[in-house]
mmCIF file of C-alpha atoms in Angstrom:
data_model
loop_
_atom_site.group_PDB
_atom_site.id
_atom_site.type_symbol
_atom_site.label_atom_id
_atom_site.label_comp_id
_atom_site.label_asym_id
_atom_site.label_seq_id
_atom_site.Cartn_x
_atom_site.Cartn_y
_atom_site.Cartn_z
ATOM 1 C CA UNK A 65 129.386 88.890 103.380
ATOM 2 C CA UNK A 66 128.138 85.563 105.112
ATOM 3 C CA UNK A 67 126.353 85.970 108.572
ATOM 4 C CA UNK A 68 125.522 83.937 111.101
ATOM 5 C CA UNK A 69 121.755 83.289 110.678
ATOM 6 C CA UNK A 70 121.023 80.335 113.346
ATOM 7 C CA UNK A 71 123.305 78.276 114.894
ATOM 8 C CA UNK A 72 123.788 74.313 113.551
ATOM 9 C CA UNK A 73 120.769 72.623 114.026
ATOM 10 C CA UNK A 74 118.527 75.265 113.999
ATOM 11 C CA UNK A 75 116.308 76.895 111.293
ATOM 12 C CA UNK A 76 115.928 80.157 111.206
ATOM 13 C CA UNK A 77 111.873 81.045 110.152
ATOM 14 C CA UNK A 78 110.508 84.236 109.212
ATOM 15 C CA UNK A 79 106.546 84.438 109.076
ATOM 16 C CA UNK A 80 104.854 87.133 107.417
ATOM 17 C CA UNK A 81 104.555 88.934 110.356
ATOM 18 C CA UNK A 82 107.754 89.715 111.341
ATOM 19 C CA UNK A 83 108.556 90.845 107.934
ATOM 20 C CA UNK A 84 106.171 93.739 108.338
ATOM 21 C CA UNK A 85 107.833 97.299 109.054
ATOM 22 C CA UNK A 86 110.835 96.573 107.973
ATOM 23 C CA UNK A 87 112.523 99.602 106.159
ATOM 24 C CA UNK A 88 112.421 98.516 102.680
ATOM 25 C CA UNK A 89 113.848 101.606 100.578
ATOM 26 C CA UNK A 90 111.659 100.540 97.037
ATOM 27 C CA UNK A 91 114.674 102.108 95.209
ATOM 28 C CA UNK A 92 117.122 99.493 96.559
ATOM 29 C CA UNK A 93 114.772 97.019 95.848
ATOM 30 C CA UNK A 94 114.672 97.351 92.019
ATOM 31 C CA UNK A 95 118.610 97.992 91.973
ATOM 32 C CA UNK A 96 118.786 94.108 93.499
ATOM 33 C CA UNK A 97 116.132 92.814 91.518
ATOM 34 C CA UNK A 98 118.275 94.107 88.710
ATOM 35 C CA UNK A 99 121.244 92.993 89.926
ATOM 36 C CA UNK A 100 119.958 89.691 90.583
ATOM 37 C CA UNK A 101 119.033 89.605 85.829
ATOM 38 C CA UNK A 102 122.191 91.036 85.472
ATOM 39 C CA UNK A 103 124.093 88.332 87.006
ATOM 40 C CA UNK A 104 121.991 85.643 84.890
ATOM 41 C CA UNK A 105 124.335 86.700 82.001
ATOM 42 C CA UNK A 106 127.915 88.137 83.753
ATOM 43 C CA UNK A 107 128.436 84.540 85.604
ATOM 44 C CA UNK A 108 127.553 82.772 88.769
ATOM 45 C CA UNK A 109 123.897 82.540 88.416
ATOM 46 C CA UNK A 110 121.203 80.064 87.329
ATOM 47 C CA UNK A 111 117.525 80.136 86.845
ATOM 48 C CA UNK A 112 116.019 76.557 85.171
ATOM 49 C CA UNK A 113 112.357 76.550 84.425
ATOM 50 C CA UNK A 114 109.824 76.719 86.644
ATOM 51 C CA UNK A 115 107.593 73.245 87.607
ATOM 52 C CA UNK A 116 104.001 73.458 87.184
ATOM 53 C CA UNK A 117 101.397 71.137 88.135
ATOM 54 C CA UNK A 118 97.344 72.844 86.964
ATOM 55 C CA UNK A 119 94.644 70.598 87.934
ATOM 56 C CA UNK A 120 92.762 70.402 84.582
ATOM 57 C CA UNK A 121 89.539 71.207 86.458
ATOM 58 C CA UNK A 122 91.422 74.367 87.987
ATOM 59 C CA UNK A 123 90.966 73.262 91.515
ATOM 60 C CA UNK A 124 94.404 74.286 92.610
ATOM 61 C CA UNK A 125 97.673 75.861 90.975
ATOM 62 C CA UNK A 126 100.812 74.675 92.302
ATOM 63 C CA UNK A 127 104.874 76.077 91.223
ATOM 64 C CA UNK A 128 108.219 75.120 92.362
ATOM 65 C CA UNK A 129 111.555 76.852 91.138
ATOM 66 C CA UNK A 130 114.992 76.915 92.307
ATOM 67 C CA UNK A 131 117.485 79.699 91.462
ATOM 68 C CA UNK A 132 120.956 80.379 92.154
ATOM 69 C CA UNK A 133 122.129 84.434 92.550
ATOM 70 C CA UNK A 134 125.922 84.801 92.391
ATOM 71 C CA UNK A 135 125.858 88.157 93.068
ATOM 72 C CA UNK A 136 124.406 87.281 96.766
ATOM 73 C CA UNK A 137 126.018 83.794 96.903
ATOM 74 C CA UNK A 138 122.338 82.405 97.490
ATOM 75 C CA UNK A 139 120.765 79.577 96.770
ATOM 76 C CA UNK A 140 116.560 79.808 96.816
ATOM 77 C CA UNK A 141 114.229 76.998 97.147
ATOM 78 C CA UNK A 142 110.538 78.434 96.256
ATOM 79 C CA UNK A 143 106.963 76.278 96.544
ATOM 80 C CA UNK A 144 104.030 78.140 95.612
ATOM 81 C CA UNK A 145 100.366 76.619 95.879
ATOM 82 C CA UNK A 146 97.248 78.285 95.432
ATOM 83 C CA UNK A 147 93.701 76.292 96.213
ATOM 84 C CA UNK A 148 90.916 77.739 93.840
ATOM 85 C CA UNK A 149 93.039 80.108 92.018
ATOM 86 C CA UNK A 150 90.253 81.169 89.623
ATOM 87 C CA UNK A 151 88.046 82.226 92.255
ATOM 88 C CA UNK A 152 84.585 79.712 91.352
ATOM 89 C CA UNK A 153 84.440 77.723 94.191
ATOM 90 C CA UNK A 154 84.326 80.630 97.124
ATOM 91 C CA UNK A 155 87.382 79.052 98.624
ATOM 92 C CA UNK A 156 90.802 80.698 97.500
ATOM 93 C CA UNK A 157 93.718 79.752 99.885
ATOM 94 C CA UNK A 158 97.022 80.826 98.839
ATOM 95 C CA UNK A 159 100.845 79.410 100.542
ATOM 96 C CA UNK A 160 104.217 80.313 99.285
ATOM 97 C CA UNK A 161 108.125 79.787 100.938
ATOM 98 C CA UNK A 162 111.604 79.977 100.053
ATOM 99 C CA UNK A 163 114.006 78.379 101.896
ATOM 100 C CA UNK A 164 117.420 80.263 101.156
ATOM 101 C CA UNK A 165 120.904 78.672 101.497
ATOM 102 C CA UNK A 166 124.174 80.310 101.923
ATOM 103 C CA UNK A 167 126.267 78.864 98.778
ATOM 104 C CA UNK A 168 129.297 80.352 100.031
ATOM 105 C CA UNK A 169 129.441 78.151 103.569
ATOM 106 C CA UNK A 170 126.359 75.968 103.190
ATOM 107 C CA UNK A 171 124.946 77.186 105.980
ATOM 108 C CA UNK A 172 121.332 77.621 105.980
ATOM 109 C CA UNK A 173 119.769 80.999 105.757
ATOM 110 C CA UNK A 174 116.051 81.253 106.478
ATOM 111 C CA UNK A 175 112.937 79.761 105.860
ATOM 112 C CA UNK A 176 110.638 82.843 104.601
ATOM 113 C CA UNK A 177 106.622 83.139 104.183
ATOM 114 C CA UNK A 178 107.084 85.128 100.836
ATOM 115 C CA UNK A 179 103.347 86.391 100.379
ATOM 116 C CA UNK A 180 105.049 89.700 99.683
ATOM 117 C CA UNK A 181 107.767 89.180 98.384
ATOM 118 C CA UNK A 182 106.375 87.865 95.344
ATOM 119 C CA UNK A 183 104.620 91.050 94.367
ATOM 120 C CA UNK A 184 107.793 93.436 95.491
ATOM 121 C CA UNK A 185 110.092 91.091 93.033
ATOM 122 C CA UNK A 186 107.029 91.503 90.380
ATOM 123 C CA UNK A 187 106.450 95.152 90.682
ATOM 124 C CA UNK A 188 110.186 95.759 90.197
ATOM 125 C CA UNK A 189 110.934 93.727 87.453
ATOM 126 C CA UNK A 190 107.769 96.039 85.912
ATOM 127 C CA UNK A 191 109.071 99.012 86.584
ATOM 128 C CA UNK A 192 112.147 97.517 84.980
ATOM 129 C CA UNK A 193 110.469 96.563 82.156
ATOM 130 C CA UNK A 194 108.983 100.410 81.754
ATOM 131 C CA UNK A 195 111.812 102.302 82.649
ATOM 132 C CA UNK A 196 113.663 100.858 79.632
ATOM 133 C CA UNK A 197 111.012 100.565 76.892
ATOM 134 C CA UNK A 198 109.360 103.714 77.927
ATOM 135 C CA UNK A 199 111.971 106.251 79.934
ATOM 136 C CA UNK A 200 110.528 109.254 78.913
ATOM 137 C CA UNK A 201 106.636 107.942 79.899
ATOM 138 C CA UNK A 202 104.253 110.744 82.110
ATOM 139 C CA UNK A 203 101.203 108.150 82.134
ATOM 140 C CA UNK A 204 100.604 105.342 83.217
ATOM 141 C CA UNK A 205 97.889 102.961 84.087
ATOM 142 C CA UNK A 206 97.080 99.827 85.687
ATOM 143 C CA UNK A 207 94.695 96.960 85.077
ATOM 144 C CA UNK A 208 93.812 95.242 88.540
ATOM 145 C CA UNK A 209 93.135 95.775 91.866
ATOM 146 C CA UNK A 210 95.020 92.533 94.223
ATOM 147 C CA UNK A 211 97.952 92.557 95.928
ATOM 148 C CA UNK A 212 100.021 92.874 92.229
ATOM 149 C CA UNK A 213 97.957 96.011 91.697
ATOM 150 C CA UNK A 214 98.580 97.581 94.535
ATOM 151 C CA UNK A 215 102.123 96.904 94.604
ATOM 152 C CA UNK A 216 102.722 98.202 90.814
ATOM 153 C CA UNK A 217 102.274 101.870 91.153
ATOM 154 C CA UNK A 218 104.454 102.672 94.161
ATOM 155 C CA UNK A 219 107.545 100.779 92.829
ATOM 156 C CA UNK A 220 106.704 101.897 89.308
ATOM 157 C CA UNK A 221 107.084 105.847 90.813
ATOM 158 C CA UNK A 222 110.421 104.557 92.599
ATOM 159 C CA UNK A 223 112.045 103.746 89.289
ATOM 160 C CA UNK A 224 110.081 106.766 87.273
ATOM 161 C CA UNK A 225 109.471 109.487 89.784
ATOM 162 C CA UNK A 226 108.901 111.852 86.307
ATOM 163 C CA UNK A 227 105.528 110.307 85.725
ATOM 164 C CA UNK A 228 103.000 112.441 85.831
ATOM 165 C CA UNK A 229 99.424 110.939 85.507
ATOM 166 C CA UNK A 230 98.643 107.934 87.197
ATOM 167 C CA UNK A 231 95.531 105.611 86.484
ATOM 168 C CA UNK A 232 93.933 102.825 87.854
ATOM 169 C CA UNK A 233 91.017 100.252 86.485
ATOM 170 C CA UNK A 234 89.448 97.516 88.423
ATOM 171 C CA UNK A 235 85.807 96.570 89.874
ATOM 172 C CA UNK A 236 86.426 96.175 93.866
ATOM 173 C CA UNK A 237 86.157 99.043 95.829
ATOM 174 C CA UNK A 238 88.083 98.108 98.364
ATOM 175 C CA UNK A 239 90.746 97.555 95.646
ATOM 176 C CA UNK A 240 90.424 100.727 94.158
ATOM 177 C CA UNK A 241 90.628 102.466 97.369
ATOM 178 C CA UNK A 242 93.949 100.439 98.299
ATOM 179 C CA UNK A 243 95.500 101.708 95.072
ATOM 180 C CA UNK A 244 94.892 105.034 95.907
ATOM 181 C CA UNK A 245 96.208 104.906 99.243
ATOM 182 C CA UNK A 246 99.587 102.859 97.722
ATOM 183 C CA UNK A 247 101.345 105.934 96.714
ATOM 184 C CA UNK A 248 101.357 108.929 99.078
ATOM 185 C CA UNK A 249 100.711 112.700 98.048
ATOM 186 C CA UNK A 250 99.920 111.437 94.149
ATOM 187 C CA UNK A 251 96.485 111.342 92.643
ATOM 188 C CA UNK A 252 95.331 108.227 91.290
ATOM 189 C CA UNK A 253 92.158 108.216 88.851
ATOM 190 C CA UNK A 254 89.935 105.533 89.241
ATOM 191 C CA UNK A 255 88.933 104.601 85.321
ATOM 192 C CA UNK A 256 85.605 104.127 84.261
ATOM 193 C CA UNK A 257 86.139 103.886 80.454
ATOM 194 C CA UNK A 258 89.223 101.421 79.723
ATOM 195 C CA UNK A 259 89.690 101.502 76.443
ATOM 196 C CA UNK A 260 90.152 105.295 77.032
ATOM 197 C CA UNK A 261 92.158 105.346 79.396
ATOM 198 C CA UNK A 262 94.541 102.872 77.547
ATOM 199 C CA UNK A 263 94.789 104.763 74.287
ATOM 200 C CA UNK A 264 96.660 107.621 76.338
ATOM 201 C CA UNK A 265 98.427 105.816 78.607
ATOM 202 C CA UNK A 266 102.001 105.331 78.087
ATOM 203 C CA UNK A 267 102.821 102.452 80.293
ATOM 204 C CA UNK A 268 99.992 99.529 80.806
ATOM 205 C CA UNK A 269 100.172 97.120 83.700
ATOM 206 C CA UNK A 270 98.467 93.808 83.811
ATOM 207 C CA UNK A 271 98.233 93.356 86.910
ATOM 208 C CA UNK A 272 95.030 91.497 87.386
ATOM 209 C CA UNK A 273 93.993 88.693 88.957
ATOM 210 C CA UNK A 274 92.088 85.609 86.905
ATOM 211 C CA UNK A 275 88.388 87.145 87.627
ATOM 212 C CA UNK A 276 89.156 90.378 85.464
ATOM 213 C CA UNK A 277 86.668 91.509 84.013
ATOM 214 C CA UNK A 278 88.462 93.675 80.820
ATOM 215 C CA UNK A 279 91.279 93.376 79.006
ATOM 216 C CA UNK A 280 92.803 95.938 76.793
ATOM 217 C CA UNK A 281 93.542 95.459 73.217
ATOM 218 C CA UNK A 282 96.102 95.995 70.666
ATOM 219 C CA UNK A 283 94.471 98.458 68.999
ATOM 220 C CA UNK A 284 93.542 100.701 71.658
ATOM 221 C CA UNK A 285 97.225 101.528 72.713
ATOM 222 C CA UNK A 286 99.009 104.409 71.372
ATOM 223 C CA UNK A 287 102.109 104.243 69.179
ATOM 224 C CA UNK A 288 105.344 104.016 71.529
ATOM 225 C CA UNK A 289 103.284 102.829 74.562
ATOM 226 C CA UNK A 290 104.633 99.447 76.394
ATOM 227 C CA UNK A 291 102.063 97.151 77.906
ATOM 228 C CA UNK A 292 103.752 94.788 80.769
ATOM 229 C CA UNK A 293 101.586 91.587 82.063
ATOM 230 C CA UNK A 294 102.213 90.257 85.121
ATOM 231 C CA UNK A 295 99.135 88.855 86.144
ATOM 232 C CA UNK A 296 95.998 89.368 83.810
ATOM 233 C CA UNK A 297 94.300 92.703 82.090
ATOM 234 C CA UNK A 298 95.923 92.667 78.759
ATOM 235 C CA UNK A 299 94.752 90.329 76.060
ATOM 236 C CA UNK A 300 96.799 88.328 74.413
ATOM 237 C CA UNK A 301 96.406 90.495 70.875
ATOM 238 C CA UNK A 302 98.545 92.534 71.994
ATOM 239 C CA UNK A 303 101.402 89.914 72.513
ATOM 240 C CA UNK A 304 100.414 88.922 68.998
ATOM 241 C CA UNK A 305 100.124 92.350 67.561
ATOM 242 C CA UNK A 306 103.114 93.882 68.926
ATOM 243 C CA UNK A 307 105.469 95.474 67.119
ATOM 244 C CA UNK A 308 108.744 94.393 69.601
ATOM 245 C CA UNK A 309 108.408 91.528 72.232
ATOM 246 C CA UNK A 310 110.214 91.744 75.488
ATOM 247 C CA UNK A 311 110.482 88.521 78.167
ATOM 248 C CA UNK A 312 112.245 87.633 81.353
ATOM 249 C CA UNK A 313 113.207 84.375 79.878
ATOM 250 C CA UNK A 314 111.601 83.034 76.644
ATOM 251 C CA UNK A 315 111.968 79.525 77.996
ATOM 252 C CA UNK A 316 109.976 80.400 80.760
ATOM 253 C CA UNK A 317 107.631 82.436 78.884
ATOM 254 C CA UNK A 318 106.701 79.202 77.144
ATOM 255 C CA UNK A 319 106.599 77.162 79.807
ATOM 256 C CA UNK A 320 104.096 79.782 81.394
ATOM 257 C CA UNK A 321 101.969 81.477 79.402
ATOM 258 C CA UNK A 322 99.498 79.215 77.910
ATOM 259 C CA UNK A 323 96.668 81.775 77.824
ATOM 260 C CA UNK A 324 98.573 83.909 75.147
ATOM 261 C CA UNK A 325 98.681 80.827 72.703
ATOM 262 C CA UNK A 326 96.939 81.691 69.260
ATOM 263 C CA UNK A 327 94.005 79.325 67.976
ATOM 264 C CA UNK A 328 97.031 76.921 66.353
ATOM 265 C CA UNK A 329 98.883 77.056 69.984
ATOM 266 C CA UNK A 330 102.102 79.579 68.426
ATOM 267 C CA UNK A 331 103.372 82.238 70.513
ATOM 268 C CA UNK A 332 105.529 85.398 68.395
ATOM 269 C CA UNK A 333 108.693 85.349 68.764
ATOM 270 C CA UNK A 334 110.585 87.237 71.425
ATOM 271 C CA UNK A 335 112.614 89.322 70.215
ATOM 272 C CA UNK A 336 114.851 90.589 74.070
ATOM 273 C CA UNK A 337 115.407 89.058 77.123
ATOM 274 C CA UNK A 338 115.192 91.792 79.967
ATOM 275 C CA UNK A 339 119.002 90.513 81.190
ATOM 276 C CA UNK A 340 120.317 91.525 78.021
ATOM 277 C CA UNK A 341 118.600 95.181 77.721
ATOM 278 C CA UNK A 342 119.617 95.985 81.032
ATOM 279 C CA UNK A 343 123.147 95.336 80.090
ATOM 280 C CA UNK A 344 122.773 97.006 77.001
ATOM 281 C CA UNK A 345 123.422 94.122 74.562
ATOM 282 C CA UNK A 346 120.034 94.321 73.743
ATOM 283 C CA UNK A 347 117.802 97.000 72.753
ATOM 284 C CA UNK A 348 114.153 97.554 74.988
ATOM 285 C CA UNK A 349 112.425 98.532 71.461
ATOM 286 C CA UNK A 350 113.306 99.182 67.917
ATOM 287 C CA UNK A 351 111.906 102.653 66.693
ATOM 288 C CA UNK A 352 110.026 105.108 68.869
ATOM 289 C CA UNK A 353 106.476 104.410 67.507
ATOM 290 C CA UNK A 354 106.703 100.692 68.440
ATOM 291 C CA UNK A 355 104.321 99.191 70.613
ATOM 292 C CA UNK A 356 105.658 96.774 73.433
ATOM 293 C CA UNK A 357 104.917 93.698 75.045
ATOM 294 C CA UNK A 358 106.826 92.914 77.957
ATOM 295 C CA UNK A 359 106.184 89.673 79.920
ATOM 296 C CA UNK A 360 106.787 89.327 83.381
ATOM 297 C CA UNK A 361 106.942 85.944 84.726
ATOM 298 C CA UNK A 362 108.545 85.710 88.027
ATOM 299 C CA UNK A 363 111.871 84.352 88.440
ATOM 300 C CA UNK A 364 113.340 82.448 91.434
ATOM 301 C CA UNK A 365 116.853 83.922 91.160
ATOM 302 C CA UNK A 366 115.434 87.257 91.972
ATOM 303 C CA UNK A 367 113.478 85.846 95.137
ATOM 304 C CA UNK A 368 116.945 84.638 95.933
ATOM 305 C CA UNK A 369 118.654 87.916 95.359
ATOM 306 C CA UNK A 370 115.886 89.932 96.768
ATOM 307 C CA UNK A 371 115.055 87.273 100.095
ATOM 308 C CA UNK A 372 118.919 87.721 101.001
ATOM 309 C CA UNK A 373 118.378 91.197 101.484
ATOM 310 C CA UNK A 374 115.271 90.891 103.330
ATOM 311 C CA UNK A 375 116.814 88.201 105.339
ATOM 312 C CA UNK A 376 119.570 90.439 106.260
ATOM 313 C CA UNK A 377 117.125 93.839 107.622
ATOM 314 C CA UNK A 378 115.443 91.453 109.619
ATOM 315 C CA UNK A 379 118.350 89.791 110.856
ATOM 316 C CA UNK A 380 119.722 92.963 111.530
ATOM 317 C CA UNK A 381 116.460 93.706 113.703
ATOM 318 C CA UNK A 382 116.098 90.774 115.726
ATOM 319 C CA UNK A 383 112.901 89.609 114.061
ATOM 320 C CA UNK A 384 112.293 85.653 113.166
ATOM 321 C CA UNK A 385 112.612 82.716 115.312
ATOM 322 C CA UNK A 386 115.015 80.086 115.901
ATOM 323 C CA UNK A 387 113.918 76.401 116.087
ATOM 324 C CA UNK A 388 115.532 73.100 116.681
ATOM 325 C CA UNK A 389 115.105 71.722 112.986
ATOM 326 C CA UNK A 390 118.016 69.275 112.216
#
């Protein structure tokens, strides 16, 4: 259903800050971040690949996409830069927006600070990604300690509340500690020995930022385990090695993923696209001893999708700002 965001003229902005507190139910979340893949495949929707621009001496990282949910009947506009993204030069600045349209009156929606949003989009489309390779998983462990890590575990709980042992490896304290506190009344063990750790686990989660330290290997994970990378913390043998191949898009999987190239720049084939195992043309692994690789590269039509509905609880409580803009 349309609203009426800001009157003609105006722009409606939404800074981090008045984002915060809003009652996001996690469970919700993932069913419109799935909604938002589903709809990529049952009409209405676009995604085209992402634009990158990385400054060959890594001094900065920058991203634009632009997405179309027709579930939502938005249209998402989505810059991304990061200054120092590697973390050698003691200076890391990071900016991201999407400016969301109504497609249904043209009216604009919002322009949002997205700092995170990007990791609630990411840590569903995980727990998406684990759900359906691994449904029946009671471990699971994650590589990383940033914002991604921290955001993994609680949404990954929302979508699996079965799981039973929950693990965490990284080097900041801080970090750890953040982990920890990220999902309420569960114990999270701090890992000291990864390869260990990953040969019981029966989810993995890259979630780590450039600077990681360890990376687990194909041949420390157990038979039926799925290892999703989002960020950093598993290598790329285990793309290589896997015995099934799941993406978000292959075409943007290619376009993104540079780092998982073999010595003669191939990448393995992919053998599903997460749209078509969550409608069930597809299946999320072929026997139960196979080992997964599932790579999550964000996707602008699920900002769009999941934005909208952010947009709307704040809308609903009289947060933003309204400025003369056109």
């Amino acid at each position: 259903m349309s609203q009426n965001y800001a009157p003609p003229g105006q722009l409606w902005l939404l800074p981090q800050s008045q984002q915060e507190g809003l009652d996001l139910d996690r469970r919700q979340v993932i069913a419109v971040v799935e909604q938002a893949y589903r709809a990529l495949r049952e009409g209405g929707s676009n995604n085209p690949v992402k634009t990158i621009i990385d400054d060959p001496d890594h001094r900065s990282l920058s991203y634009s996409m632009v997405a179309r949910d027709g579930g939502s009947g938005t249209v998402c506009f989505k810059a991304v830069y990061e200054f120092d993204p590697r973390r050698t030069r003691d200076g890391y600045r990071f900016h991201s927006f999407i400016f969301l349209v109504d497609d249904t009156t043209g009216a604009p929606i919002a322009l949002m600070d997205v700092v995170k949003l990007g990791p609630l989009r990411s840590s569903a489309t995980t727990a998406l990604f684990a759900r359906a390779a691994c449904p029946d998983a009671r471990s699971a462990l994650v590589v990383g300690t940033g914002v991604q890590g921290q955001a993994a575990l609680p949404m990954l709980l929302a979508a699996m509340p079965k799981l039973e042992r929950l693990q965490v490896f990284g080097t900041y304290s801080e970090g750890l500690r953040a982990v920890q506190d990220s999902v309420d009344g569960r114990e999270v063990e701090i890992v000291k020995d990864l390869r260990e750790a990953a040969g019981e686990a029966d989810i993995v989660l890259g979630a780590a930022g450039l600077s990681v330290t360890e990376e687990v290997r194909r041949d420390w994970m157990k038979p039926g385990s799925v290892a999703v990378l989002l960020g950093y913390g598993v290598h790329a043998d285990v793309c290589h090695g896997a015995d099934y191949r799941i993406a978000t898009d292959t075409a943007q999987m290619h376009a993104t993923c540079d780092d998982l190239r073999g010595e003669d720049g191939s990448l393995p084939l992919v053998d599903a696209q997460l749209p078509d195992v969550l409608l069930g043309r597809a299946p999320a692994r072929r026997d139960p001893d196979d080992v997964v690789f599932a790579y999550n590269s964000g996707m602008a039509v699920t900002d769009a999708a999941l934005g909208r509905y952010i947009a709307d609880l704040a809308l609903a409580g009289g947060r933003g700002e309204k400025v003369n803009f056109w």
